[in-house]
Amino acid sequence: MNLMKSWMAFLNKYGSSYVDGTLVTLKLSFLGVLFGFILGILIVLLRRSKLKPLQAIAKLYVQIFRGTPLLVQVLIAYYGFASVIPDQYASLKNPFVLSLIAVCMNSSAYVSEIIRGGINAVDKGQGEAAASLGMKKGQIMRYIILPQAIKTVLPALCNEFVTLIKESAIVAFVGIGDLMYQAKTAQGSSLKPFMPYITAALIYLILVTGLSKVIGLFEKRLANSDSHS
């Protein structure tokens, strides 16, 4: 009972900070997946290019961002990019923007592999049939292959968003006011060793569990629509 009263008093004092942090976490994760999706498509197209150098660049990009920790990427973006960006583009030195760049590039590497798998899953006969009708490769990819591939991998892209919600906690290390940062601030201010982090953990759990259930319903709806088509 005393523990519950203590926790309610804690939430009454720091609850608004946790709400702000949760919104920052969701914003960072959503934008990371959105721009990562756009960049991921570009990477997939480069990997499917006939030009070997472009293929090599795309493969190296994916290998680097999938093979190194997101924390390292965020720190490089925060300290490295800020030092080379000209002063006339000072707005790009914003910590949130720099962290978002790292998150987007990291997400794009994973998203590109998801989309590439979706493209490979599309029946090759459809592309051959479209080519026989006189469609160019770019048109086939844009109007036939990509729409089907994206529909196939939509649940996986949604799962990438859920994963990013958890992994984005790393940006607290560079002072971004996300959920984890607010927990650290509350811990230092309240001098409570566990309650601030347990509160953050519960919020993450609620977010991830809720979104996972929504994704599950979405997958069922997609499966039903495919079965009726």
PDB file of C-alpha atoms in Angstrom:
ATOM      1  CA  MET A   1       0.000   0.000   0.000  1.00  0.00           C
ATOM      2  CA  ASN A   2       2.804   2.383   0.920  1.00  0.00           C
ATOM      3  CA  LEU A   3       4.607   1.429  -2.271  1.00  0.00           C
ATOM      4  CA  MET A   4       1.510   2.288  -4.336  1.00  0.00           C
ATOM      5  CA  LYS A   5       1.136   5.634  -2.594  1.00  0.00           C
ATOM      6  CA  SER A   6       4.810   6.361  -3.176  1.00  0.00           C
ATOM      7  CA  TRP A   7       4.500   5.473  -6.845  1.00  0.00           C
ATOM      8  CA  MET A   8       1.374   7.621  -7.289  1.00  0.00           C
ATOM      9  CA  ALA A   9       3.177  10.546  -5.658  1.00  0.00           C
ATOM     10  CA  PHE A  10       6.113   9.941  -8.001  1.00  0.00           C
ATOM     11  CA  LEU A  11       3.825   9.931 -11.052  1.00  0.00           C
ATOM     12  CA  ASN A  12       2.061  13.057  -9.839  1.00  0.00           C
ATOM     13  CA  LYS A  13       5.417  14.860  -9.792  1.00  0.00           C
ATOM     14  CA  TYR A  14       7.118  13.383 -12.849  1.00  0.00           C
ATOM     15  CA  GLY A  15       4.234  12.034 -14.918  1.00  0.00           C
ATOM     16  CA  SER A  16       4.205  14.946 -17.363  1.00  0.00           C
ATOM     17  CA  SER A  17       7.910  14.420 -18.048  1.00  0.00           C
ATOM     18  CA  TYR A  18       7.260  10.765 -18.879  1.00  0.00           C
ATOM     19  CA  VAL A  19       4.461  11.793 -21.256  1.00  0.00           C
ATOM     20  CA  ASP A  20       6.804  14.220 -23.025  1.00  0.00           C
ATOM     21  CA  GLY A  21       9.502  11.554 -23.214  1.00  0.00           C
ATOM     22  CA  THR A  22       7.072   8.996 -24.605  1.00  0.00           C
ATOM     23  CA  LEU A  23       6.011  11.420 -27.357  1.00  0.00           C
ATOM     24  CA  VAL A  24       9.651  12.061 -28.279  1.00  0.00           C
ATOM     25  CA  THR A  25      10.311   8.298 -28.400  1.00  0.00           C
ATOM     26  CA  LEU A  26       7.298   7.709 -30.654  1.00  0.00           C
ATOM     27  CA  LYS A  27       8.207  10.650 -32.896  1.00  0.00           C
ATOM     28  CA  LEU A  28      11.813   9.508 -33.277  1.00  0.00           C
ATOM     29  CA  SER A  29      10.784   5.900 -33.969  1.00  0.00           C
ATOM     30  CA  PHE A  30       8.073   6.814 -36.472  1.00  0.00           C
ATOM     31  CA  LEU A  31      10.258   9.238 -38.421  1.00  0.00           C
ATOM     32  CA  GLY A  32      13.129   6.757 -38.278  1.00  0.00           C
ATOM     33  CA  VAL A  33      11.049   4.024 -39.920  1.00  0.00           C
ATOM     34  CA  LEU A  34       9.401   6.447 -42.379  1.00  0.00           C
ATOM     35  CA  PHE A  35      12.626   7.922 -43.736  1.00  0.00           C
ATOM     36  CA  GLY A  36      14.340   4.572 -43.306  1.00  0.00           C
ATOM     37  CA  PHE A  37      11.680   3.069 -45.564  1.00  0.00           C
ATOM     38  CA  ILE A  38      12.293   5.667 -48.274  1.00  0.00           C
ATOM     39  CA  LEU A  39      16.068   5.261 -48.045  1.00  0.00           C
ATOM     40  CA  GLY A  40      15.661   1.484 -47.840  1.00  0.00           C
ATOM     41  CA  ILE A  41      13.879   1.393 -51.193  1.00  0.00           C
ATOM     42  CA  LEU A  42      16.739   3.376 -52.736  1.00  0.00           C
ATOM     43  CA  ILE A  43      19.262   0.910 -51.298  1.00  0.00           C
ATOM     44  CA  VAL A  44      17.303  -2.031 -52.731  1.00  0.00           C
ATOM     45  CA  LEU A  45      17.259  -0.403 -56.172  1.00  0.00           C
ATOM     46  CA  LEU A  46      21.023   0.154 -55.957  1.00  0.00           C
ATOM     47  CA  ARG A  47      21.560  -3.504 -55.034  1.00  0.00           C
ATOM     48  CA  ARG A  48      19.508  -4.533 -58.081  1.00  0.00           C
ATOM     49  CA  SER A  49      21.428  -2.200 -60.373  1.00  0.00           C
ATOM     50  CA  LYS A  50      23.469  -3.638 -63.225  1.00  0.00           C
ATOM     51  CA  LEU A  51      26.372  -1.410 -62.212  1.00  0.00           C
ATOM     52  CA  LYS A  52      28.713  -3.368 -59.953  1.00  0.00           C
ATOM     53  CA  PRO A  53      30.035  -0.283 -58.080  1.00  0.00           C
ATOM     54  CA  LEU A  54      26.495   0.706 -57.067  1.00  0.00           C
ATOM     55  CA  GLN A  55      25.790  -2.834 -55.910  1.00  0.00           C
ATOM     56  CA  ALA A  56      29.000  -2.826 -53.878  1.00  0.00           C
ATOM     57  CA  ILE A  57      28.165   0.525 -52.240  1.00  0.00           C
ATOM     58  CA  ALA A  58      24.691  -0.675 -51.264  1.00  0.00           C
ATOM     59  CA  LYS A  59      25.995  -3.965 -49.857  1.00  0.00           C
ATOM     60  CA  LEU A  60      28.712  -2.170 -47.888  1.00  0.00           C
ATOM     61  CA  TYR A  61      26.153   0.301 -46.517  1.00  0.00           C
ATOM     62  CA  VAL A  62      23.908  -2.498 -45.273  1.00  0.00           C
ATOM     63  CA  GLN A  63      26.834  -4.416 -43.818  1.00  0.00           C
ATOM     64  CA  ILE A  64      28.135  -1.380 -41.917  1.00  0.00           C
ATOM     65  CA  PHE A  65      24.821  -0.316 -40.405  1.00  0.00           C
ATOM     66  CA  ARG A  66      23.694  -3.834 -39.557  1.00  0.00           C
ATOM     67  CA  GLY A  67      27.110  -4.810 -38.244  1.00  0.00           C
ATOM     68  CA  THR A  68      27.700  -1.944 -35.818  1.00  0.00           C
ATOM     69  CA  PRO A  69      25.695  -0.963 -32.697  1.00  0.00           C
ATOM     70  CA  LEU A  70      23.125   1.812 -32.988  1.00  0.00           C
ATOM     71  CA  LEU A  71      24.743   3.509 -29.977  1.00  0.00           C
ATOM     72  CA  VAL A  72      28.012   3.877 -31.879  1.00  0.00           C
ATOM     73  CA  GLN A  73      26.164   5.248 -34.907  1.00  0.00           C
ATOM     74  CA  VAL A  74      24.310   7.801 -32.771  1.00  0.00           C
ATOM     75  CA  LEU A  75      27.552   8.939 -31.119  1.00  0.00           C
ATOM     76  CA  ILE A  76      29.296   9.278 -34.496  1.00  0.00           C
ATOM     77  CA  ALA A  77      26.373  11.298 -35.860  1.00  0.00           C
ATOM     78  CA  TYR A  78      26.173  13.470 -32.744  1.00  0.00           C
ATOM     79  CA  TYR A  79      29.868  14.234 -32.371  1.00  0.00           C
ATOM     80  CA  GLY A  80      31.162  13.568 -35.879  1.00  0.00           C
ATOM     81  CA  PHE A  81      28.533  15.098 -38.148  1.00  0.00           C
ATOM     82  CA  ALA A  82      28.181  18.175 -35.937  1.00  0.00           C
ATOM     83  CA  SER A  83      31.887  18.948 -36.357  1.00  0.00           C
ATOM     84  CA  VAL A  84      31.800  18.919 -40.175  1.00  0.00           C
ATOM     85  CA  ILE A  85      28.438  20.611 -40.804  1.00  0.00           C
ATOM     86  CA  PRO A  86      29.022  24.254 -41.888  1.00  0.00           C
ATOM     87  CA  ASP A  87      27.800  26.997 -39.541  1.00  0.00           C
ATOM     88  CA  GLN A  88      25.244  28.222 -42.106  1.00  0.00           C
ATOM     89  CA  TYR A  89      23.437  24.914 -41.622  1.00  0.00           C
ATOM     90  CA  ALA A  90      23.412  25.222 -37.841  1.00  0.00           C
ATOM     91  CA  SER A  91      19.839  23.894 -37.685  1.00  0.00           C
ATOM     92  CA  LEU A  92      21.197  20.487 -38.735  1.00  0.00           C
ATOM     93  CA  LYS A  93      23.367  20.442 -35.612  1.00  0.00           C
ATOM     94  CA  ASN A  94      20.239  19.996 -33.525  1.00  0.00           C
ATOM     95  CA  PRO A  95      20.784  16.883 -31.327  1.00  0.00           C
ATOM     96  CA  PHE A  96      17.398  15.463 -32.288  1.00  0.00           C
ATOM     97  CA  VAL A  97      18.127  15.884 -36.002  1.00  0.00           C
ATOM     98  CA  LEU A  98      21.569  14.290 -35.674  1.00  0.00           C
ATOM     99  CA  SER A  99      20.154  11.375 -33.705  1.00  0.00           C
ATOM    100  CA  LEU A 100      17.334  10.992 -36.225  1.00  0.00           C
ATOM    101  CA  ILE A 101      19.873  10.779 -39.056  1.00  0.00           C
ATOM    102  CA  ALA A 102      21.619   7.896 -37.294  1.00  0.00           C
ATOM    103  CA  VAL A 103      18.338   6.127 -36.523  1.00  0.00           C
ATOM    104  CA  CYS A 104      17.130   6.549 -40.127  1.00  0.00           C
ATOM    105  CA  MET A 105      20.340   5.173 -41.598  1.00  0.00           C
ATOM    106  CA  ASN A 106      20.303   2.241 -39.199  1.00  0.00           C
ATOM    107  CA  SER A 107      16.645   1.499 -39.892  1.00  0.00           C
ATOM    108  CA  SER A 108      17.113   1.815 -43.658  1.00  0.00           C
ATOM    109  CA  ALA A 109      19.688  -1.000 -43.632  1.00  0.00           C
ATOM    110  CA  TYR A 110      17.209  -3.376 -41.974  1.00  0.00           C
ATOM    111  CA  VAL A 111      14.234  -2.123 -43.993  1.00  0.00           C
ATOM    112  CA  SER A 112      16.138  -2.616 -47.251  1.00  0.00           C
ATOM    113  CA  GLU A 113      16.661  -6.281 -46.421  1.00  0.00           C
ATOM    114  CA  ILE A 114      12.971  -6.636 -45.540  1.00  0.00           C
ATOM    115  CA  ILE A 115      11.911  -5.077 -48.851  1.00  0.00           C
ATOM    116  CA  ARG A 116      14.474  -7.093 -50.797  1.00  0.00           C
ATOM    117  CA  GLY A 117      13.002 -10.260 -49.323  1.00  0.00           C
ATOM    118  CA  GLY A 118       9.538  -9.093 -50.343  1.00  0.00           C
ATOM    119  CA  ILE A 119      10.688  -8.415 -53.899  1.00  0.00           C
ATOM    120  CA  ASN A 120      12.310 -11.833 -54.147  1.00  0.00           C
ATOM    121  CA  ALA A 121       9.031 -13.384 -52.987  1.00  0.00           C
ATOM    122  CA  VAL A 122       7.092 -11.913 -55.926  1.00  0.00           C
ATOM    123  CA  ASP A 123       6.565 -14.413 -58.722  1.00  0.00           C
ATOM    124  CA  LYS A 124       9.134 -13.724 -61.450  1.00  0.00           C
ATOM    125  CA  GLY A 125       6.575 -14.724 -64.046  1.00  0.00           C
ATOM    126  CA  GLN A 126       4.686 -11.490 -63.434  1.00  0.00           C
ATOM    127  CA  GLY A 127       7.692  -9.411 -64.401  1.00  0.00           C
ATOM    128  CA  GLU A 128       8.303 -11.536 -67.463  1.00  0.00           C
ATOM    129  CA  ALA A 129       4.671 -11.204 -68.511  1.00  0.00           C
ATOM    130  CA  ALA A 130       4.809  -7.420 -68.097  1.00  0.00           C
ATOM    131  CA  ALA A 131       8.036  -7.276 -70.114  1.00  0.00           C
ATOM    132  CA  SER A 132       6.384  -9.242 -72.909  1.00  0.00           C
ATOM    133  CA  LEU A 133       3.690  -6.560 -73.010  1.00  0.00           C
ATOM    134  CA  GLY A 134       6.335  -3.906 -73.632  1.00  0.00           C
ATOM    135  CA  MET A 135       6.748  -2.474 -70.134  1.00  0.00           C
ATOM    136  CA  LYS A 136      10.178  -1.198 -69.200  1.00  0.00           C
ATOM    137  CA  LYS A 137      12.067  -2.512 -66.163  1.00  0.00           C
ATOM    138  CA  GLY A 138      11.484   0.692 -64.227  1.00  0.00           C
ATOM    139  CA  GLN A 139       7.750   0.502 -64.880  1.00  0.00           C
ATOM    140  CA  ILE A 140       7.622  -3.168 -63.909  1.00  0.00           C
ATOM    141  CA  MET A 141       9.362  -2.428 -60.622  1.00  0.00           C
ATOM    142  CA  ARG A 142       7.208   0.628 -59.873  1.00  0.00           C
ATOM    143  CA  TYR A 143       3.769  -0.645 -60.838  1.00  0.00           C
ATOM    144  CA  ILE A 144       3.967  -4.423 -60.389  1.00  0.00           C
ATOM    145  CA  ILE A 145       6.835  -5.645 -58.211  1.00  0.00           C
ATOM    146  CA  LEU A 146       7.137  -2.967 -55.501  1.00  0.00           C
ATOM    147  CA  PRO A 147       3.404  -2.677 -54.656  1.00  0.00           C
ATOM    148  CA  GLN A 148       3.140  -6.438 -54.103  1.00  0.00           C
ATOM    149  CA  ALA A 149       6.431  -6.607 -52.204  1.00  0.00           C
ATOM    150  CA  ILE A 150       5.476  -3.746 -49.870  1.00  0.00           C
ATOM    151  CA  LYS A 151       2.087  -5.310 -49.157  1.00  0.00           C
ATOM    152  CA  THR A 152       3.837  -8.557 -48.275  1.00  0.00           C
ATOM    153  CA  VAL A 153       6.340  -6.951 -45.910  1.00  0.00           C
ATOM    154  CA  LEU A 154       4.031  -4.406 -44.233  1.00  0.00           C
ATOM    155  CA  PRO A 155       3.780  -6.473 -41.015  1.00  0.00           C
ATOM    156  CA  ALA A 156       7.576  -6.754 -40.902  1.00  0.00           C
ATOM    157  CA  LEU A 157       7.899  -2.988 -41.379  1.00  0.00           C
ATOM    158  CA  CYS A 158       5.462  -2.446 -38.510  1.00  0.00           C
ATOM    159  CA  ASN A 159       7.581  -4.772 -36.372  1.00  0.00           C
ATOM    160  CA  GLU A 160      10.632  -2.679 -37.264  1.00  0.00           C
ATOM    161  CA  PHE A 161       8.780   0.325 -35.801  1.00  0.00           C
ATOM    162  CA  VAL A 162       8.138  -1.604 -32.584  1.00  0.00           C
ATOM    163  CA  THR A 163      11.790  -2.674 -32.409  1.00  0.00           C
ATOM    164  CA  LEU A 164      12.943   0.891 -32.942  1.00  0.00           C
ATOM    165  CA  ILE A 165      10.812   2.097 -30.026  1.00  0.00           C
ATOM    166  CA  LYS A 166      12.957  -0.039 -27.735  1.00  0.00           C
ATOM    167  CA  GLU A 167      16.293   0.589 -29.430  1.00  0.00           C
ATOM    168  CA  SER A 168      15.800   4.371 -29.598  1.00  0.00           C
ATOM    169  CA  ALA A 169      16.364   4.514 -25.827  1.00  0.00           C
ATOM    170  CA  ILE A 170      20.029   4.806 -26.789  1.00  0.00           C
ATOM    171  CA  VAL A 171      19.577   8.469 -27.816  1.00  0.00           C
ATOM    172  CA  ALA A 172      19.299   9.355 -24.118  1.00  0.00           C
ATOM    173  CA  PHE A 173      23.114   9.107 -24.070  1.00  0.00           C
ATOM    174  CA  VAL A 174      23.349  12.288 -26.183  1.00  0.00           C
ATOM    175  CA  GLY A 175      20.746  14.250 -24.231  1.00  0.00           C
ATOM    176  CA  ILE A 176      17.617  13.688 -26.320  1.00  0.00           C
ATOM    177  CA  GLY A 177      14.580  14.067 -24.053  1.00  0.00           C
ATOM    178  CA  ASP A 178      13.088  10.679 -24.833  1.00  0.00           C
ATOM    179  CA  LEU A 179      11.481   8.289 -22.370  1.00  0.00           C
ATOM    180  CA  MET A 180      14.772   6.883 -21.099  1.00  0.00           C
ATOM    181  CA  TYR A 181      16.263  10.362 -20.672  1.00  0.00           C
ATOM    182  CA  GLN A 182      13.270  11.435 -18.587  1.00  0.00           C
ATOM    183  CA  ALA A 183      13.689   8.319 -16.441  1.00  0.00           C
ATOM    184  CA  LYS A 184      17.354   9.173 -15.856  1.00  0.00           C
ATOM    185  CA  THR A 185      16.427  12.757 -14.982  1.00  0.00           C
ATOM    186  CA  ALA A 186      13.713  11.624 -12.573  1.00  0.00           C
ATOM    187  CA  GLN A 187      16.116   9.159 -10.967  1.00  0.00           C
ATOM    188  CA  GLY A 188      18.701  11.873 -10.357  1.00  0.00           C
ATOM    189  CA  SER A 189      16.146  14.335  -9.056  1.00  0.00           C
ATOM    190  CA  SER A 190      14.143  11.984  -6.838  1.00  0.00           C
ATOM    191  CA  LEU A 191      17.139   9.928  -5.646  1.00  0.00           C
ATOM    192  CA  LYS A 192      14.999   6.821  -6.067  1.00  0.00           C
ATOM    193  CA  PRO A 193      17.124   3.983  -7.477  1.00  0.00           C
ATOM    194  CA  PHE A 194      14.474   1.795  -9.140  1.00  0.00           C
ATOM    195  CA  MET A 195      11.087   3.489  -9.449  1.00  0.00           C
ATOM    196  CA  PRO A 196      11.971   5.837 -12.352  1.00  0.00           C
ATOM    197  CA  TYR A 197      13.322   2.974 -14.477  1.00  0.00           C
ATOM    198  CA  ILE A 198      10.521   0.578 -13.545  1.00  0.00           C
ATOM    199  CA  THR A 199       8.048   3.258 -14.641  1.00  0.00           C
ATOM    200  CA  ALA A 200       9.875   3.643 -17.966  1.00  0.00           C
ATOM    201  CA  ALA A 201       9.961  -0.138 -18.397  1.00  0.00           C
ATOM    202  CA  LEU A 202       6.199  -0.357 -17.850  1.00  0.00           C
ATOM    203  CA  ILE A 203       5.572   2.377 -20.429  1.00  0.00           C
ATOM    204  CA  TYR A 204       7.802   0.602 -22.970  1.00  0.00           C
ATOM    205  CA  LEU A 205       5.990  -2.658 -22.223  1.00  0.00           C
ATOM    206  CA  ILE A 206       2.576  -1.057 -22.729  1.00  0.00           C
ATOM    207  CA  LEU A 207       3.664   0.572 -25.998  1.00  0.00           C
ATOM    208  CA  VAL A 208       5.257  -2.557 -27.422  1.00  0.00           C
ATOM    209  CA  THR A 209       2.482  -4.913 -26.301  1.00  0.00           C
ATOM    210  CA  GLY A 210      -0.265  -2.614 -27.578  1.00  0.00           C
ATOM    211  CA  LEU A 211       1.392  -2.057 -30.950  1.00  0.00           C
ATOM    212  CA  SER A 212       2.168  -5.767 -31.306  1.00  0.00           C
ATOM    213  CA  LYS A 213      -1.518  -6.605 -30.831  1.00  0.00           C
ATOM    214  CA  VAL A 214      -2.501  -3.981 -33.418  1.00  0.00           C
ATOM    215  CA  ILE A 215       0.039  -5.455 -35.847  1.00  0.00           C
ATOM    216  CA  GLY A 216      -1.352  -8.940 -35.193  1.00  0.00           C
ATOM    217  CA  LEU A 217      -4.872  -7.757 -36.070  1.00  0.00           C
ATOM    218  CA  PHE A 218      -3.491  -6.030 -39.153  1.00  0.00           C
ATOM    219  CA  GLU A 219      -1.782  -9.250 -40.276  1.00  0.00           C
ATOM    220  CA  LYS A 220      -5.037 -11.187 -39.863  1.00  0.00           C
ATOM    221  CA  ARG A 221      -6.915  -8.604 -41.915  1.00  0.00           C
ATOM    222  CA  LEU A 222      -4.291  -8.777 -44.650  1.00  0.00           C
ATOM    223  CA  ALA A 223      -4.472 -12.588 -44.645  1.00  0.00           C
ATOM    224  CA  ASN A 224      -8.284 -12.462 -44.885  1.00  0.00           C
ATOM    225  CA  SER A 225      -8.178  -9.979 -47.760  1.00  0.00           C
ATOM    226  CA  ASP A 226      -5.696 -12.198 -49.620  1.00  0.00           C
ATOM    227  CA  SER A 227      -7.860 -15.274 -49.107  1.00  0.00           C
ATOM    228  CA  HIS A 228     -10.936 -13.483 -50.512  1.00  0.00           C
ATOM    229  CA  SER A 229      -9.102 -11.997 -53.487  1.00  0.00           C
TER     230      SER A 229
END
